[in-house]
Amino acid sequence: MPLPLQLCLPVILLFLSNIFMTYAWYGHLKTPEKALPLVILASWGIAFIEYCFVVPANRMGYGLYSAVELKTIQEVLTLIVFSGFAVFYLGEKITYHHIIGFAFIALGAYFIFNAPKS
């Protein structure tokens, strides 16, 4: 597999896993009338699909990225996916306070990816 694809595939899989996990964790918020045990079981089933993406992503990505870099990618993608989900699915607004907070997290990611390699 060419190196650019090797580097992108774990990120793509992590992105897909975040879509499922965000929905598993927060999708039920639009249906508060649903029984909690049913919501938990449904969320668990959706989370299983998430694991089918995240485990291979980490397996493939480890070595190309450090474990800390993989986790950082995952967290940045979580914020991106969740922000879209909150706006388009839950109808929430992103404020400048959120954007500033996300910018600080992005700054942290910058430092992680630009740390000296040992």
Coordinates of C-alpha atoms in Angstrom, one line a residue:
M1 CA 0.0 0.0 0.0
P2 CA 1.4 3.4 -0.9
L3 CA 2.5 5.5 2.1
P4 CA 0.0 8.4 1.6
L5 CA -2.8 5.8 1.7
Q6 CA -1.3 4.1 4.7
L7 CA -1.2 7.4 6.5
C8 CA -4.8 8.3 5.5
L9 CA -6.5 5.0 6.1
P10 CA -6.3 5.0 9.9
V11 CA -7.6 8.6 9.9
I12 CA -10.5 7.8 7.7
L13 CA -11.4 4.8 9.9
L14 CA -11.1 6.9 13.0
F15 CA -13.4 9.5 11.4
L16 CA -16.0 6.8 10.6
S17 CA -15.8 5.4 14.1
N18 CA -16.5 8.8 15.5
I19 CA -19.7 9.1 13.5
F20 CA -21.0 5.9 15.0
M21 CA -19.8 6.7 18.5
T22 CA -21.2 10.2 18.5
Y23 CA -24.6 8.9 17.4
A24 CA -24.4 6.0 20.0
W25 CA -23.7 8.5 22.8
Y26 CA -25.8 11.4 21.9
G27 CA -28.4 10.3 19.2
H28 CA -30.9 9.4 21.9
L29 CA -31.1 12.9 23.2
K30 CA -33.7 13.7 20.6
T31 CA -36.0 10.9 21.9
P32 CA -36.1 11.3 25.7
E33 CA -39.4 9.4 25.8
K34 CA -37.6 6.1 24.9
A35 CA -37.0 3.8 27.8
L36 CA -33.4 4.0 29.1
P37 CA -32.7 0.2 29.0
L38 CA -33.7 0.2 25.3
V39 CA -31.6 3.2 24.6
I40 CA -28.6 1.6 26.3
L41 CA -29.0 -1.6 24.2
A42 CA -29.4 0.4 21.0
S43 CA -26.4 2.5 21.8
W44 CA -24.3 -0.6 22.6
G45 CA -25.2 -2.1 19.2
I46 CA -24.2 1.1 17.5
A47 CA -21.0 1.3 19.5
F48 CA -20.1 -2.2 18.3
I49 CA -20.0 -0.9 14.8
E50 CA -17.7 1.9 16.0
Y51 CA -15.3 -0.7 17.4
C52 CA -15.2 -2.4 14.0
F53 CA -13.7 0.8 12.7
V54 CA -11.6 2.0 15.6
V55 CA -9.8 -1.2 16.4
P56 CA -8.5 -1.7 12.8
A57 CA -7.6 2.0 12.6
N58 CA -5.4 1.8 15.7
R59 CA -3.9 -1.5 14.6
M60 CA -3.0 -0.2 11.2
G61 CA -2.0 3.3 12.4
Y62 CA 0.3 2.2 15.3
G63 CA 3.8 2.4 14.0
L64 CA 3.0 5.0 11.4
Y65 CA 1.8 7.1 14.4
S66 CA 2.6 6.8 18.0
A67 CA -0.2 5.8 20.4
V68 CA -0.3 9.4 21.6
E69 CA -0.6 10.7 18.1
L70 CA -3.4 8.2 17.3
K71 CA -5.3 9.3 20.4
T72 CA -4.8 13.0 19.5
I73 CA -6.2 12.4 15.9
Q74 CA -9.1 10.6 17.5
E75 CA -9.9 13.5 19.9
V76 CA -9.6 16.1 17.2
L77 CA -11.9 14.1 14.9
T78 CA -14.3 13.7 17.8
L79 CA -14.6 17.4 18.2
I80 CA -15.1 17.9 14.4
V81 CA -17.8 15.2 14.2
F82 CA -19.5 16.2 17.4
S83 CA -19.6 19.9 16.4
G84 CA -21.4 18.9 13.2
F85 CA -23.7 16.6 15.0
A86 CA -24.6 19.2 17.6
V87 CA -25.4 21.8 15.0
F88 CA -27.1 19.7 12.3
Y89 CA -28.7 17.0 14.4
L90 CA -29.4 18.5 17.8
G91 CA -29.9 22.0 16.5
E92 CA -27.4 23.6 18.9
K93 CA -25.3 26.6 18.2
I94 CA -21.5 26.8 18.3
T95 CA -20.4 30.0 20.0
Y96 CA -17.1 31.8 19.9
H97 CA -16.3 30.3 23.3
H98 CA -16.5 26.9 21.8
I99 CA -14.3 27.9 18.9
I100 CA -11.7 29.3 21.2
G101 CA -11.7 26.2 23.2
F102 CA -11.4 24.0 20.1
A103 CA -8.5 26.3 19.0
F104 CA -6.7 25.5 22.2
I105 CA -7.2 21.8 21.7
A106 CA -5.9 22.2 18.1
L107 CA -2.9 24.0 19.5
G108 CA -2.3 21.0 21.8
A109 CA -2.5 18.7 18.8
Y110 CA 0.1 20.9 17.0
F111 CA 2.5 20.5 19.9
I112 CA 2.0 16.7 20.1
F113 CA 2.7 16.3 16.4
N114 CA 5.7 18.6 16.5
A115 CA 7.3 17.1 19.5
P116 CA 10.9 15.9 19.1
K117 CA 11.0 12.2 18.1
S118 CA 13.0 10.0 20.4

